Amino acid sequence: MMLSPADERMLAGEQGPAVAALELLVKYGDLMGAEHLIDTDNVCGANLFGPRHSRVLGTTDPAALFSRFSLDLEETVDVPPFRAHSCQLIGPRDRDQWELQGIAPTDATAMEDSERYLADRGVDLLSTCTPYQVGNVPRFGEHCAWMESSAVVYINSVLGARTNTEGRESSAASMLTGRTPYCGYHLDAHRRATHLIEVRHPVVTTEDWNILGYWVGEQVQDAVPVLTGPGLAQAPGAPTPVRLKQFGAAAASSGDVEMYHLPGVTPEARTVEEALGGRRPAAVSVFDAATRAATVASLCRTAVDREVDFVMIGCPHASLEQVREVARLLDGRRLADSTALWVFTPRALRTVAERSGYVATIERAGGRVLSDTCPAIGQFLPPGTKVFATDSAKQAHYLPAITGVQGWFGSVRTCVTAALDGRWPDA
Amino acid sequence: MPELLRGRGVVAGRASGPVLLCTAPVSGWGGIDPRTGVIVENRHPQHGQSVAGTVLVLPGAKGSSGWSGQFHLAKLQGTAPCAIVFTRMNSKLALGLVVLNVPAVTGLETTGTLRTGVVVDVDGTAGTVLIEPC
């Protein structure tokens, strides 16, 4: 790999622990076939550590945890303020409502310390899987280094920013150095579509876009798809940002989609032909009524029992529109005694949801609104949960695998109704 | 007779262990339990099997960006694979290989008699996989 004079100076130790960070980026970039590093000034990572990490290391010292898990170092080093603009993604706990998660006070204090450590180094504590909903909106063409598969696919596809799916260690290295390997989705050639998706069944609602995304991920795995179909990209059916958020998150869960084109909606191709760069697609897949039904069955594959203990809304973190929808469905009603309902939204949006009265409405019905975390990331559930329901294909994919619960997938309305009835509706 | 499979070395070093042959890409976060090494993704064909101490043979890495982080946790808990033989590179696997720092080989011309449970010797420097006779 060709290194710049500034890279060489960092490797010579000019900026302390940036040596190890740059070495890691060089090794990683070499494996990716990068010829050099480029500047990045927008890095999102996950460096807030809870018991899952501190118990393995035997310490809650934030510097030790960051050195070991973020920088992949055996020894603890002093880390200066970060060079790049840096943002903390979703983490293990709600800063105010950790007791609801069953977290011990000593663990909550340790996580507070971990958060202070990041703040002291200039990290923006947006604390969400959706930084693009709360102020970190990369510009078209901006080279970023982001973790979080659902955010990666959103900023690549919907905003036209450029990032690979980074991991904890590479994003931390980019925070320190302001550099990232120039390869993968930073390059024009990698961003062209190779697979054509023909959508022949109506895809209108947010539930529909979750299902389509989950199916597309299975079809194309890590390829770049371009989608086409009657009414898919035109008003009134053109997907809202919420639907694109759900679609990308689902496609990045069942498969490995980091970029897609929806001509008329996404900014890098006006037509299918332009998305394909003038080439023929390597594969064509057709979404129809039968594939839709099979995908819904696949999303509910772990579900047997219809008594629902827990309803989870907001994966990726809910928009205000999604929180409002839940509040309206719950207004003046009361959850079943046996069922909990938790809505997850970025903290900045929660503040607005409180001001708008949505949080009070949801709480009056017996639900809760949480931020900074989610059940899959934090690995927590209401006590006794055996069966859960969600409006998110992504959460339906991950939570049963991580916690062993059964999972139902459906629309927000179906999920909220299940929380009111305590039961998932019969087919 | 031992069988020698030739490919391209990606991470140097040598290690021996029983093969876990994965027929679908593996997720890290939400894919394995780092306390045990067991594959927990419900739809994965090798669901319930453990990567711990194995020569992990897989098409590639997929899913959450927590891939390297989860295998990092596995490494510190002694449940990581001892070597990796893979087909497709991507950013998740590349970073995972840097963090795991175990011998890795790709581009085998044939997978020959590679089967789960067969003990093999992976040479990431030479880019070979030696299948020991039973």
JSON list of C-alpha atoms in Angstrom, two decimals, chain A residues 87-281:
[
{"chain": "A", "resi": 87, "resn": "CYS", "atom": "CA", "xyz": [-20.15, 9.56, 16.52]},
{"chain": "A", "resi": 88, "resn": "GLN", "atom": "CA", "xyz": [-21.23, 6.89, 18.98]},
{"chain": "A", "resi": 89, "resn": "LEU", "atom": "CA", "xyz": [-23.83, 4.48, 17.58]},
{"chain": "A", "resi": 90, "resn": "ILE", "atom": "CA", "xyz": [-26.32, 2.38, 19.54]},
{"chain": "A", "resi": 91, "resn": "GLY", "atom": "CA", "xyz": [-25.04, 0.97, 22.83]},
{"chain": "A", "resi": 92, "resn": "PRO", "atom": "CA", "xyz": [-25.91, -1.43, 25.65]},
{"chain": "A", "resi": 93, "resn": "ARG", "atom": "CA", "xyz": [-28.16, 0.72, 27.85]},
{"chain": "A", "resi": 94, "resn": "ASP", "atom": "CA", "xyz": [-30.71, 3.52, 28.10]},
{"chain": "A", "resi": 95, "resn": "ARG", "atom": "CA", "xyz": [-28.90, 6.21, 30.03]},
{"chain": "A", "resi": 96, "resn": "ASP", "atom": "CA", "xyz": [-31.95, 7.05, 32.18]},
{"chain": "A", "resi": 97, "resn": "GLN", "atom": "CA", "xyz": [-34.04, 3.85, 32.20]},
{"chain": "A", "resi": 98, "resn": "TRP", "atom": "CA", "xyz": [-31.35, 1.18, 32.67]},
{"chain": "A", "resi": 99, "resn": "GLU", "atom": "CA", "xyz": [-33.21, -0.19, 35.71]},
{"chain": "A", "resi": 100, "resn": "LEU", "atom": "CA", "xyz": [-36.00, -1.29, 33.36]},
{"chain": "A", "resi": 101, "resn": "GLN", "atom": "CA", "xyz": [-33.41, -3.36, 31.51]},
{"chain": "A", "resi": 102, "resn": "GLY", "atom": "CA", "xyz": [-32.43, -5.17, 34.72]},
{"chain": "A", "resi": 103, "resn": "ILE", "atom": "CA", "xyz": [-28.97, -3.60, 34.81]},
{"chain": "A", "resi": 104, "resn": "ALA", "atom": "CA", "xyz": [-27.14, -3.50, 38.17]},
{"chain": "A", "resi": 105, "resn": "PRO", "atom": "CA", "xyz": [-26.21, -0.01, 39.48]},
{"chain": "A", "resi": 106, "resn": "THR", "atom": "CA", "xyz": [-22.47, -0.83, 39.42]},
{"chain": "A", "resi": 107, "resn": "ASP", "atom": "CA", "xyz": [-22.71, -1.81, 35.74]},
{"chain": "A", "resi": 108, "resn": "ALA", "atom": "CA", "xyz": [-24.69, 1.37, 34.99]},
{"chain": "A", "resi": 109, "resn": "THR", "atom": "CA", "xyz": [-21.94, 3.45, 36.62]},
{"chain": "A", "resi": 110, "resn": "ALA", "atom": "CA", "xyz": [-19.26, 1.65, 34.59]},
{"chain": "A", "resi": 111, "resn": "MET", "atom": "CA", "xyz": [-21.16, 2.33, 31.36]},
{"chain": "A", "resi": 112, "resn": "GLU", "atom": "CA", "xyz": [-21.48, 6.00, 32.36]},
{"chain": "A", "resi": 113, "resn": "ASP", "atom": "CA", "xyz": [-17.66, 6.07, 32.75]},
{"chain": "A", "resi": 114, "resn": "SER", "atom": "CA", "xyz": [-17.26, 4.45, 29.32]},
{"chain": "A", "resi": 115, "resn": "GLU", "atom": "CA", "xyz": [-19.52, 7.13, 27.84]},
{"chain": "A", "resi": 116, "resn": "ARG", "atom": "CA", "xyz": [-17.55, 9.96, 29.57]},
{"chain": "A", "resi": 117, "resn": "TYR", "atom": "CA", "xyz": [-14.34, 8.50, 28.14]},
{"chain": "A", "resi": 118, "resn": "LEU", "atom": "CA", "xyz": [-15.76, 8.88, 24.63]},
{"chain": "A", "resi": 119, "resn": "ALA", "atom": "CA", "xyz": [-17.16, 12.36, 25.29]},
{"chain": "A", "resi": 120, "resn": "ASP", "atom": "CA", "xyz": [-13.74, 13.50, 26.56]},
{"chain": "A", "resi": 121, "resn": "ARG", "atom": "CA", "xyz": [-12.28, 12.50, 23.19]},
{"chain": "A", "resi": 122, "resn": "GLY", "atom": "CA", "xyz": [-14.87, 14.49, 21.28]},
{"chain": "A", "resi": 123, "resn": "VAL", "atom": "CA", "xyz": [-17.29, 11.73, 20.29]},
{"chain": "A", "resi": 124, "resn": "ASP", "atom": "CA", "xyz": [-20.83, 12.91, 19.52]},
{"chain": "A", "resi": 125, "resn": "LEU", "atom": "CA", "xyz": [-23.05, 10.77, 21.76]},
{"chain": "A", "resi": 126, "resn": "LEU", "atom": "CA", "xyz": [-25.93, 10.41, 19.32]},
{"chain": "A", "resi": 127, "resn": "SER", "atom": "CA", "xyz": [-26.30, 6.88, 20.71]},
{"chain": "A", "resi": 128, "resn": "THR", "atom": "CA", "xyz": [-28.48, 5.51, 17.94]},
{"chain": "A", "resi": 129, "resn": "CYS", "atom": "CA", "xyz": [-28.30, 3.09, 15.02]},
{"chain": "A", "resi": 130, "resn": "THR", "atom": "CA", "xyz": [-29.74, 5.94, 12.91]},
{"chain": "A", "resi": 131, "resn": "PRO", "atom": "CA", "xyz": [-27.38, 8.94, 13.19]},
{"chain": "A", "resi": 132, "resn": "TYR", "atom": "CA", "xyz": [-28.84, 10.17, 9.89]},
{"chain": "A", "resi": 133, "resn": "GLN", "atom": "CA", "xyz": [-32.18, 10.81, 11.69]},
{"chain": "A", "resi": 134, "resn": "VAL", "atom": "CA", "xyz": [-30.62, 13.11, 14.28]},
{"chain": "A", "resi": 135, "resn": "GLY", "atom": "CA", "xyz": [-28.12, 15.39, 12.62]},
{"chain": "A", "resi": 136, "resn": "ASN", "atom": "CA", "xyz": [-25.33, 13.31, 11.12]},
{"chain": "A", "resi": 137, "resn": "VAL", "atom": "CA", "xyz": [-26.36, 13.50, 7.47]},
{"chain": "A", "resi": 138, "resn": "PRO", "atom": "CA", "xyz": [-23.31, 12.97, 5.25]},
{"chain": "A", "resi": 139, "resn": "ARG", "atom": "CA", "xyz": [-23.27, 14.94, 2.02]},
{"chain": "A", "resi": 140, "resn": "PHE", "atom": "CA", "xyz": [-23.44, 13.30, -1.42]},
{"chain": "A", "resi": 141, "resn": "GLY", "atom": "CA", "xyz": [-20.10, 11.70, -2.24]},
{"chain": "A", "resi": 142, "resn": "GLU", "atom": "CA", "xyz": [-18.63, 12.20, 1.25]},
{"chain": "A", "resi": 143, "resn": "HIS", "atom": "CA", "xyz": [-16.14, 9.51, 2.27]},
{"chain": "A", "resi": 144, "resn": "CYS", "atom": "CA", "xyz": [-17.21, 8.11, 5.63]},
{"chain": "A", "resi": 145, "resn": "ALA", "atom": "CA", "xyz": [-16.20, 5.19, 7.84]},
{"chain": "A", "resi": 146, "resn": "TRP", "atom": "CA", "xyz": [-19.36, 3.91, 9.48]},
{"chain": "A", "resi": 147, "resn": "MET", "atom": "CA", "xyz": [-20.32, 0.80, 11.37]},
{"chain": "A", "resi": 148, "resn": "GLU", "atom": "CA", "xyz": [-23.93, -0.41, 11.67]},
{"chain": "A", "resi": 149, "resn": "SER", "atom": "CA", "xyz": [-25.11, -2.30, 8.60]},
{"chain": "A", "resi": 150, "resn": "SER", "atom": "CA", "xyz": [-28.52, -0.56, 8.47]},
{"chain": "A", "resi": 151, "resn": "ALA", "atom": "CA", "xyz": [-26.91, 2.89, 8.55]},
{"chain": "A", "resi": 152, "resn": "VAL", "atom": "CA", "xyz": [-24.24, 1.91, 6.00]},
{"chain": "A", "resi": 153, "resn": "VAL", "atom": "CA", "xyz": [-26.82, 0.81, 3.43]},
{"chain": "A", "resi": 154, "resn": "TYR", "atom": "CA", "xyz": [-28.89, 3.95, 4.12]},
{"chain": "A", "resi": 155, "resn": "ILE", "atom": "CA", "xyz": [-26.12, 6.51, 3.62]},
{"chain": "A", "resi": 156, "resn": "ASN", "atom": "CA", "xyz": [-24.63, 4.70, 0.60]},
{"chain": "A", "resi": 157, "resn": "SER", "atom": "CA", "xyz": [-27.95, 4.21, -1.17]},
{"chain": "A", "resi": 158, "resn": "VAL", "atom": "CA", "xyz": [-30.31, 6.99, -0.06]},
{"chain": "A", "resi": 159, "resn": "LEU", "atom": "CA", "xyz": [-27.79, 9.80, 0.53]},
{"chain": "A", "resi": 160, "resn": "GLY", "atom": "CA", "xyz": [-25.04, 8.85, -1.94]},
{"chain": "A", "resi": 161, "resn": "ALA", "atom": "CA", "xyz": [-22.33, 9.05, 0.71]},
{"chain": "A", "resi": 162, "resn": "ARG", "atom": "CA", "xyz": [-19.54, 6.47, 0.50]},
{"chain": "A", "resi": 163, "resn": "THR", "atom": "CA", "xyz": [-18.64, 3.98, 3.19]},
{"chain": "A", "resi": 164, "resn": "ASN", "atom": "CA", "xyz": [-17.74, 0.35, 3.59]},
{"chain": "A", "resi": 165, "resn": "THR", "atom": "CA", "xyz": [-19.25, -1.58, 6.47]},
{"chain": "A", "resi": 166, "resn": "GLU", "atom": "CA", "xyz": [-16.64, -0.88, 9.09]},
{"chain": "A", "resi": 167, "resn": "GLY", "atom": "CA", "xyz": [-16.19, -2.81, 12.30]},
{"chain": "A", "resi": 168, "resn": "ARG", "atom": "CA", "xyz": [-15.41, -1.60, 15.80]},
{"chain": "A", "resi": 169, "resn": "GLU", "atom": "CA", "xyz": [-11.63, -1.80, 15.38]},
{"chain": "A", "resi": 170, "resn": "SER", "atom": "CA", "xyz": [-11.44, -0.18, 11.93]},
{"chain": "A", "resi": 171, "resn": "SER", "atom": "CA", "xyz": [-13.84, 2.65, 12.80]},
{"chain": "A", "resi": 172, "resn": "ALA", "atom": "CA", "xyz": [-11.93, 3.38, 16.01]},
{"chain": "A", "resi": 173, "resn": "ALA", "atom": "CA", "xyz": [-8.71, 3.46, 13.96]},
{"chain": "A", "resi": 174, "resn": "SER", "atom": "CA", "xyz": [-10.35, 5.94, 11.58]},
{"chain": "A", "resi": 175, "resn": "MET", "atom": "CA", "xyz": [-11.47, 8.11, 14.52]},
{"chain": "A", "resi": 176, "resn": "LEU", "atom": "CA", "xyz": [-7.85, 8.38, 15.67]},
{"chain": "A", "resi": 177, "resn": "THR", "atom": "CA", "xyz": [-6.22, 8.84, 12.28]},
{"chain": "A", "resi": 178, "resn": "GLY", "atom": "CA", "xyz": [-8.87, 10.44, 10.06]},
{"chain": "A", "resi": 179, "resn": "ARG", "atom": "CA", "xyz": [-7.99, 7.81, 7.42]},
{"chain": "A", "resi": 180, "resn": "THR", "atom": "CA", "xyz": [-9.76, 4.83, 5.84]},
{"chain": "A", "resi": 181, "resn": "PRO", "atom": "CA", "xyz": [-8.75, 2.34, 3.10]},
{"chain": "A", "resi": 182, "resn": "TYR", "atom": "CA", "xyz": [-9.70, 3.48, -0.40]},
{"chain": "A", "resi": 183, "resn": "CYS", "atom": "CA", "xyz": [-11.52, 0.40, -1.64]},
{"chain": "A", "resi": 184, "resn": "GLY", "atom": "CA", "xyz": [-14.97, -1.20, -1.91]},
{"chain": "A", "resi": 185, "resn": "TYR", "atom": "CA", "xyz": [-17.86, 1.28, -1.82]},
{"chain": "A", "resi": 186, "resn": "HIS", "atom": "CA", "xyz": [-15.52, 4.29, -1.93]},
{"chain": "A", "resi": 187, "resn": "LEU", "atom": "CA", "xyz": [-14.93, 3.41, -5.61]},
{"chain": "A", "resi": 188, "resn": "ASP", "atom": "CA", "xyz": [-17.38, 4.13, -8.47]},
{"chain": "A", "resi": 189, "resn": "ALA", "atom": "CA", "xyz": [-16.98, 0.65, -9.97]},
{"chain": "A", "resi": 190, "resn": "HIS", "atom": "CA", "xyz": [-18.13, -1.10, -6.80]},
{"chain": "A", "resi": 191, "resn": "ARG", "atom": "CA", "xyz": [-21.31, 0.99, -6.55]},
{"chain": "A", "resi": 192, "resn": "ARG", "atom": "CA", "xyz": [-22.90, -0.12, -9.82]},
{"chain": "A", "resi": 193, "resn": "ALA", "atom": "CA", "xyz": [-25.74, -2.61, -9.72]},
{"chain": "A", "resi": 194, "resn": "THR", "atom": "CA", "xyz": [-25.13, -6.18, -10.80]},
{"chain": "A", "resi": 195, "resn": "HIS", "atom": "CA", "xyz": [-28.53, -7.71, -9.95]},
{"chain": "A", "resi": 196, "resn": "LEU", "atom": "CA", "xyz": [-31.97, -6.71, -11.22]},
{"chain": "A", "resi": 197, "resn": "ILE", "atom": "CA", "xyz": [-35.00, -7.04, -8.96]},
{"chain": "A", "resi": 198, "resn": "GLU", "atom": "CA", "xyz": [-38.38, -6.91, -10.70]},
{"chain": "A", "resi": 199, "resn": "VAL", "atom": "CA", "xyz": [-41.14, -6.10, -8.21]},
{"chain": "A", "resi": 200, "resn": "ARG", "atom": "CA", "xyz": [-44.44, -7.43, -9.57]},
{"chain": "A", "resi": 201, "resn": "HIS", "atom": "CA", "xyz": [-46.47, -7.39, -6.35]},
{"chain": "A", "resi": 202, "resn": "PRO", "atom": "CA", "xyz": [-47.54, -4.07, -4.79]},
{"chain": "A", "resi": 203, "resn": "VAL", "atom": "CA", "xyz": [-45.06, -2.76, -2.22]},
{"chain": "A", "resi": 204, "resn": "VAL", "atom": "CA", "xyz": [-46.69, 0.17, -0.46]},
{"chain": "A", "resi": 205, "resn": "THR", "atom": "CA", "xyz": [-46.72, -0.01, 3.32]},
{"chain": "A", "resi": 206, "resn": "THR", "atom": "CA", "xyz": [-43.78, 0.02, 5.74]},
{"chain": "A", "resi": 207, "resn": "GLU", "atom": "CA", "xyz": [-44.50, -3.66, 6.41]},
{"chain": "A", "resi": 208, "resn": "ASP", "atom": "CA", "xyz": [-44.24, -4.33, 2.64]},
{"chain": "A", "resi": 209, "resn": "TRP", "atom": "CA", "xyz": [-40.84, -2.62, 2.46]},
{"chain": "A", "resi": 210, "resn": "ASN", "atom": "CA", "xyz": [-39.54, -4.69, 5.38]},
{"chain": "A", "resi": 211, "resn": "ILE", "atom": "CA", "xyz": [-40.63, -7.88, 3.61]},
{"chain": "A", "resi": 212, "resn": "LEU", "atom": "CA", "xyz": [-39.21, -6.84, 0.25]},
{"chain": "A", "resi": 213, "resn": "GLY", "atom": "CA", "xyz": [-35.87, -5.94, 1.88]},
{"chain": "A", "resi": 214, "resn": "TYR", "atom": "CA", "xyz": [-35.63, -9.25, 3.68]},
{"chain": "A", "resi": 215, "resn": "TRP", "atom": "CA", "xyz": [-36.28, -11.12, 0.46]},
{"chain": "A", "resi": 216, "resn": "VAL", "atom": "CA", "xyz": [-33.87, -8.97, -1.60]},
{"chain": "A", "resi": 217, "resn": "GLY", "atom": "CA", "xyz": [-31.05, -9.65, 0.89]},
{"chain": "A", "resi": 218, "resn": "GLU", "atom": "CA", "xyz": [-31.60, -13.39, 0.48]},
{"chain": "A", "resi": 219, "resn": "GLN", "atom": "CA", "xyz": [-31.58, -13.09, -3.30]},
{"chain": "A", "resi": 220, "resn": "VAL", "atom": "CA", "xyz": [-28.50, -10.96, -3.84]},
{"chain": "A", "resi": 221, "resn": "GLN", "atom": "CA", "xyz": [-26.44, -11.60, -0.67]},
{"chain": "A", "resi": 222, "resn": "ASP", "atom": "CA", "xyz": [-23.57, -9.07, -1.00]},
{"chain": "A", "resi": 223, "resn": "ALA", "atom": "CA", "xyz": [-24.31, -7.85, -4.52]},
{"chain": "A", "resi": 224, "resn": "VAL", "atom": "CA", "xyz": [-25.71, -4.41, -5.44]},
{"chain": "A", "resi": 225, "resn": "PRO", "atom": "CA", "xyz": [-29.33, -4.70, -6.62]},
{"chain": "A", "resi": 226, "resn": "VAL", "atom": "CA", "xyz": [-31.35, -2.26, -8.72]},
{"chain": "A", "resi": 227, "resn": "LEU", "atom": "CA", "xyz": [-35.10, -2.38, -8.16]},
{"chain": "A", "resi": 228, "resn": "THR", "atom": "CA", "xyz": [-37.82, -1.70, -10.67]},
{"chain": "A", "resi": 229, "resn": "GLY", "atom": "CA", "xyz": [-41.56, -2.21, -10.77]},
{"chain": "A", "resi": 230, "resn": "PRO", "atom": "CA", "xyz": [-44.84, -0.44, -11.54]},
{"chain": "A", "resi": 231, "resn": "GLY", "atom": "CA", "xyz": [-45.47, 2.39, -9.09]},
{"chain": "A", "resi": 232, "resn": "LEU", "atom": "CA", "xyz": [-42.49, 1.49, -6.92]},
{"chain": "A", "resi": 233, "resn": "ALA", "atom": "CA", "xyz": [-40.73, 4.84, -7.18]},
{"chain": "A", "resi": 234, "resn": "GLN", "atom": "CA", "xyz": [-43.58, 7.18, -8.11]},
{"chain": "A", "resi": 235, "resn": "ALA", "atom": "CA", "xyz": [-45.99, 9.09, -5.88]},
{"chain": "A", "resi": 236, "resn": "PRO", "atom": "CA", "xyz": [-48.07, 8.09, -4.05]},
{"chain": "A", "resi": 237, "resn": "GLY", "atom": "CA", "xyz": [-46.21, 4.82, -3.67]},
{"chain": "A", "resi": 238, "resn": "ALA", "atom": "CA", "xyz": [-42.65, 6.19, -3.54]},
{"chain": "A", "resi": 239, "resn": "PRO", "atom": "CA", "xyz": [-41.05, 5.06, -0.29]},
{"chain": "A", "resi": 240, "resn": "THR", "atom": "CA", "xyz": [-40.64, 7.53, 2.57]},
{"chain": "A", "resi": 241, "resn": "PRO", "atom": "CA", "xyz": [-37.32, 7.73, 4.44]},
{"chain": "A", "resi": 242, "resn": "VAL", "atom": "CA", "xyz": [-38.82, 5.43, 7.10]},
{"chain": "A", "resi": 243, "resn": "ARG", "atom": "CA", "xyz": [-39.60, 2.77, 4.50]},
{"chain": "A", "resi": 244, "resn": "LEU", "atom": "CA", "xyz": [-36.12, 3.04, 3.03]},
{"chain": "A", "resi": 245, "resn": "LYS", "atom": "CA", "xyz": [-34.68, 2.70, 6.55]},
{"chain": "A", "resi": 246, "resn": "GLN", "atom": "CA", "xyz": [-36.68, -0.50, 7.11]},
{"chain": "A", "resi": 247, "resn": "PHE", "atom": "CA", "xyz": [-35.94, -1.89, 3.64]},
{"chain": "A", "resi": 248, "resn": "GLY", "atom": "CA", "xyz": [-32.17, -1.44, 3.89]},
{"chain": "A", "resi": 249, "resn": "ALA", "atom": "CA", "xyz": [-31.99, -2.79, 7.44]},
{"chain": "A", "resi": 250, "resn": "ALA", "atom": "CA", "xyz": [-33.87, -5.93, 6.39]},
{"chain": "A", "resi": 251, "resn": "ALA", "atom": "CA", "xyz": [-31.71, -6.48, 3.28]},
{"chain": "A", "resi": 252, "resn": "ALA", "atom": "CA", "xyz": [-28.55, -6.09, 5.37]},
{"chain": "A", "resi": 253, "resn": "SER", "atom": "CA", "xyz": [-29.82, -8.72, 7.84]},
{"chain": "A", "resi": 254, "resn": "SER", "atom": "CA", "xyz": [-30.94, -11.59, 5.62]},
{"chain": "A", "resi": 255, "resn": "GLY", "atom": "CA", "xyz": [-28.07, -10.89, 3.24]},
{"chain": "A", "resi": 256, "resn": "ASP", "atom": "CA", "xyz": [-25.24, -8.48, 3.10]},
{"chain": "A", "resi": 257, "resn": "VAL", "atom": "CA", "xyz": [-26.61, -5.57, 1.08]},
{"chain": "A", "resi": 258, "resn": "GLU", "atom": "CA", "xyz": [-24.57, -2.39, 1.57]},
{"chain": "A", "resi": 259, "resn": "MET", "atom": "CA", "xyz": [-25.86, -0.47, -1.46]},
{"chain": "A", "resi": 260, "resn": "TYR", "atom": "CA", "xyz": [-28.88, -0.53, -3.75]},
{"chain": "A", "resi": 261, "resn": "HIS", "atom": "CA", "xyz": [-30.43, 1.59, -6.46]},
{"chain": "A", "resi": 262, "resn": "LEU", "atom": "CA", "xyz": [-34.07, 2.54, -6.78]},
{"chain": "A", "resi": 263, "resn": "PRO", "atom": "CA", "xyz": [-34.15, 4.82, -9.85]},
{"chain": "A", "resi": 264, "resn": "GLY", "atom": "CA", "xyz": [-36.39, 7.82, -9.24]},
{"chain": "A", "resi": 265, "resn": "VAL", "atom": "CA", "xyz": [-35.66, 7.72, -5.50]},
{"chain": "A", "resi": 266, "resn": "THR", "atom": "CA", "xyz": [-31.95, 7.07, -4.87]},
{"chain": "A", "resi": 267, "resn": "PRO", "atom": "CA", "xyz": [-29.51, 9.64, -6.26]},
{"chain": "A", "resi": 268, "resn": "GLU", "atom": "CA", "xyz": [-26.83, 7.76, -8.19]},
{"chain": "A", "resi": 269, "resn": "ALA", "atom": "CA", "xyz": [-28.80, 6.34, -11.11]},
{"chain": "A", "resi": 270, "resn": "ARG", "atom": "CA", "xyz": [-31.78, 7.80, -12.99]},
{"chain": "A", "resi": 271, "resn": "THR", "atom": "CA", "xyz": [-32.58, 4.56, -14.80]},
{"chain": "A", "resi": 272, "resn": "VAL", "atom": "CA", "xyz": [-32.05, 0.82, -14.43]},
{"chain": "A", "resi": 273, "resn": "GLU", "atom": "CA", "xyz": [-29.58, 0.94, -17.33]},
{"chain": "A", "resi": 274, "resn": "GLU", "atom": "CA", "xyz": [-27.57, 3.69, -15.64]},
{"chain": "A", "resi": 275, "resn": "ALA", "atom": "CA", "xyz": [-27.52, 1.73, -12.36]},
{"chain": "A", "resi": 276, "resn": "LEU", "atom": "CA", "xyz": [-26.17, -1.30, -14.22]},
{"chain": "A", "resi": 277, "resn": "GLY", "atom": "CA", "xyz": [-23.53, 0.84, -15.94]},
{"chain": "A", "resi": 278, "resn": "GLY", "atom": "CA", "xyz": [-24.72, -0.34, -19.34]},
{"chain": "A", "resi": 279, "resn": "ARG", "atom": "CA", "xyz": [-24.08, -4.00, -18.55]},
{"chain": "A", "resi": 280, "resn": "ARG", "atom": "CA", "xyz": [-26.49, -6.90, -18.42]},
{"chain": "A", "resi": 281, "resn": "PRO", "atom": "CA", "xyz": [-27.52, -7.97, -14.93]}
]
